[in-house]
mmCIF file of C-alpha atoms in Angstrom:
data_model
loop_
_atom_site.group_PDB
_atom_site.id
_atom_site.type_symbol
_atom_site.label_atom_id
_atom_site.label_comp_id
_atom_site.label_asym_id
_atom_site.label_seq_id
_atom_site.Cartn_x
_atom_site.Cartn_y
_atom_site.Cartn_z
ATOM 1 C CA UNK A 272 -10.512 1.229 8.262
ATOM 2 C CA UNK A 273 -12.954 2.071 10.930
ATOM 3 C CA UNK A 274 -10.372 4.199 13.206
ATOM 4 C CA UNK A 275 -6.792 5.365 13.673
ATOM 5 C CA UNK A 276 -5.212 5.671 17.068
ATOM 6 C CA UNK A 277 -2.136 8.507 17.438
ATOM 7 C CA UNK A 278 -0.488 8.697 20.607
ATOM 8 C CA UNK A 279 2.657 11.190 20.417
ATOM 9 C CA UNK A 280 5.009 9.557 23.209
ATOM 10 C CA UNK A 281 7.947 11.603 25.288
ATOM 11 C CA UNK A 282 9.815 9.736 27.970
ATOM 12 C CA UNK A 283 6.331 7.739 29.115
ATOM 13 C CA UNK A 284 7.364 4.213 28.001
ATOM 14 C CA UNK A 285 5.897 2.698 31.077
ATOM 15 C CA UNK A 286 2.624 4.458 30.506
ATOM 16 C CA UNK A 287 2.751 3.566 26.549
ATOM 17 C CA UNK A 288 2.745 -0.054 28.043
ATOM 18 C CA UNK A 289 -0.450 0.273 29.756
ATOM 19 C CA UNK A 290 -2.112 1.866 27.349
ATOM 20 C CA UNK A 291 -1.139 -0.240 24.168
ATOM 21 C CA UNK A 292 -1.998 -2.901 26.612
ATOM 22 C CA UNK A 293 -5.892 -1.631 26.963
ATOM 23 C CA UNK A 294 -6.074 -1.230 23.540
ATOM 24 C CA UNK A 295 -5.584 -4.760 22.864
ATOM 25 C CA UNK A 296 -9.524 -5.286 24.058
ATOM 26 C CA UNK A 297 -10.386 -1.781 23.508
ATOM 27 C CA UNK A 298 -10.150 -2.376 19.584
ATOM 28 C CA UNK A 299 -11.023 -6.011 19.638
ATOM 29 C CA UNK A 300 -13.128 -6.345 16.716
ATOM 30 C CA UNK A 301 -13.123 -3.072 14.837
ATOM 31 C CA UNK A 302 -10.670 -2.398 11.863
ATOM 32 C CA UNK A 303 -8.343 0.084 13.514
ATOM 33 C CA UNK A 304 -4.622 0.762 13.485
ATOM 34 C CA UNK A 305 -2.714 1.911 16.326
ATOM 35 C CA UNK A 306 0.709 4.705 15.085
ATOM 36 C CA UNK A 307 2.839 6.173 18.012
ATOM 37 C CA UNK A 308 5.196 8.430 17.343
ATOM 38 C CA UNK A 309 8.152 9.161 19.865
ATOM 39 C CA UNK A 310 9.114 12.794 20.132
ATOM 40 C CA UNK A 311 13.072 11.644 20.285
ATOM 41 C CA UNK A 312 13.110 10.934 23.760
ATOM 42 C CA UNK A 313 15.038 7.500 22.526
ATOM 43 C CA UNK A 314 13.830 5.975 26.062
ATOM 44 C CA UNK A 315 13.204 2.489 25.410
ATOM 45 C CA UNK A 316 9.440 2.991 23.491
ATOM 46 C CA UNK A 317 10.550 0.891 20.725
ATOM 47 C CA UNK A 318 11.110 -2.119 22.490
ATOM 48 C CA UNK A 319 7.591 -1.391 24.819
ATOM 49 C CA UNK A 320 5.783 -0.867 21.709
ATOM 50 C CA UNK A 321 7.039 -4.064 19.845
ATOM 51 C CA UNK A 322 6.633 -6.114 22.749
ATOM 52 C CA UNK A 323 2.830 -4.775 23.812
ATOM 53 C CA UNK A 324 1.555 -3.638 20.672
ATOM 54 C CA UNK A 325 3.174 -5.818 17.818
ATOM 55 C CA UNK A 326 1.356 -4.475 14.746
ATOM 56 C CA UNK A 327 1.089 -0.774 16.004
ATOM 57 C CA UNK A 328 3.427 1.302 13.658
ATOM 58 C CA UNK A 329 6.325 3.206 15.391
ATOM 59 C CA UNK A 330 7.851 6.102 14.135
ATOM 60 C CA UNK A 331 10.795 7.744 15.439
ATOM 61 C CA UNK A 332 11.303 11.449 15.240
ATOM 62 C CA UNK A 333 14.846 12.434 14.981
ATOM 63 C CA UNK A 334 13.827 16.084 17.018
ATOM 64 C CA UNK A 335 10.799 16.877 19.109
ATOM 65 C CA UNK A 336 7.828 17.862 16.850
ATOM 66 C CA UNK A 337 5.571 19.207 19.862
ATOM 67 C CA UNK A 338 2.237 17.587 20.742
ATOM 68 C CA UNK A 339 0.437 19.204 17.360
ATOM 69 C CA UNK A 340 3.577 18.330 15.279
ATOM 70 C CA UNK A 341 3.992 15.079 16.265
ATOM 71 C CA UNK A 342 -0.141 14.346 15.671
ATOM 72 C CA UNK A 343 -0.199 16.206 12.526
ATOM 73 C CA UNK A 344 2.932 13.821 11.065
ATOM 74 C CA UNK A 345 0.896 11.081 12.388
ATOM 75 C CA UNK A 346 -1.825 12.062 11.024
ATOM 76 C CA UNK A 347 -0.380 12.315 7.691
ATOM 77 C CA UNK A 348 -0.081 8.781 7.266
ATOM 78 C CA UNK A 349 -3.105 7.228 9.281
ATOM 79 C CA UNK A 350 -5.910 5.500 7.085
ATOM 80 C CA UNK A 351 -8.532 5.425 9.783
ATOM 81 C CA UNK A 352 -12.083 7.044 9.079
ATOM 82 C CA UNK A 353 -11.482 8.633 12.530
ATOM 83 C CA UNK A 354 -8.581 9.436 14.479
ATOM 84 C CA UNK A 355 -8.166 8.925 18.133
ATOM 85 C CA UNK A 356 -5.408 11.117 19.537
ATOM 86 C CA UNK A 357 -4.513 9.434 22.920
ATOM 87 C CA UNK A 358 -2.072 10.421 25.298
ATOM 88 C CA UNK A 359 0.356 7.787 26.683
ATOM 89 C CA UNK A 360 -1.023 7.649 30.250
ATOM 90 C CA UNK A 361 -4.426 6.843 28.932
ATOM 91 C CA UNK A 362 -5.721 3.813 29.512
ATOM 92 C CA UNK A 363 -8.829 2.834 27.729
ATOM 93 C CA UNK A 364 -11.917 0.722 29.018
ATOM 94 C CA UNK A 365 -13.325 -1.659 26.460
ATOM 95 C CA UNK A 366 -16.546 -0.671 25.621
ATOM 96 C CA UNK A 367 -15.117 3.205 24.908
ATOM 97 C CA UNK A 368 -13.820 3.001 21.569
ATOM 98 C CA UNK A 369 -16.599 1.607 20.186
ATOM 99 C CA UNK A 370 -19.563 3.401 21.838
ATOM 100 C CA UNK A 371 -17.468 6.846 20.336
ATOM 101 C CA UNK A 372 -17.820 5.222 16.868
ATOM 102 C CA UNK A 373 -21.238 4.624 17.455
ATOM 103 C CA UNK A 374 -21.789 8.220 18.469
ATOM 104 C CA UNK A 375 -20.040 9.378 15.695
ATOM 105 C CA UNK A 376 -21.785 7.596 13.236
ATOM 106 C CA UNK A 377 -25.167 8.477 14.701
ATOM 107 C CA UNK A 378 -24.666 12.053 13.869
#
């Protein structure tokens, strides 16, 4: 799997739209998986995420793990190459994702 997108979400459900949203065409074509994880803030990101981002995997803390906590428990279970920690209230432009892979690989 070429890359493995973490975005720790807390009460941003209208943001996590967006951005699941631009990663529909940010992705397009690469072998990448998209995990959020919801720091219990039980605000309605389940239903966003299903309904934007279909095959993204949800995960549902039962406390707040913190920003590192949450990515680090995320982490634990991507398969990507490389991980891409987002923020919610990032919204990504097409060509990003894979001109980072490209970068990375060229080192």
């Amino acid at each position: 799997m070429d890359i493995s997108v973490i975005i720790v979400n807390w009460r941003s459900a209208e943001y996590l739209k967006a951005c699941l949203a631009s990663l529909r065409l940010a992705l397009d074509g690469l072998h990448a998986e998209v995990i959020v994880i919801d720091n219990a803030s039980h605000d309605g990101s389940a239903e966003a995420v299903r309904a934007t981002c279909p095959g993204a995997t949800f995960i549902q803390s039962k406390e707040n793990l913190g920003f590192a906590g949450a990515n680090n428990a995320a982490a634990c279970g991507a398969h990507g190459r490389t991980l891409l920690f987002l923020n919610p209230d990032t919204e990504v432009e097409p060509p990003a994702v894979r001109r980072l892979l490209d970068a990375i690989d060229g080192n």
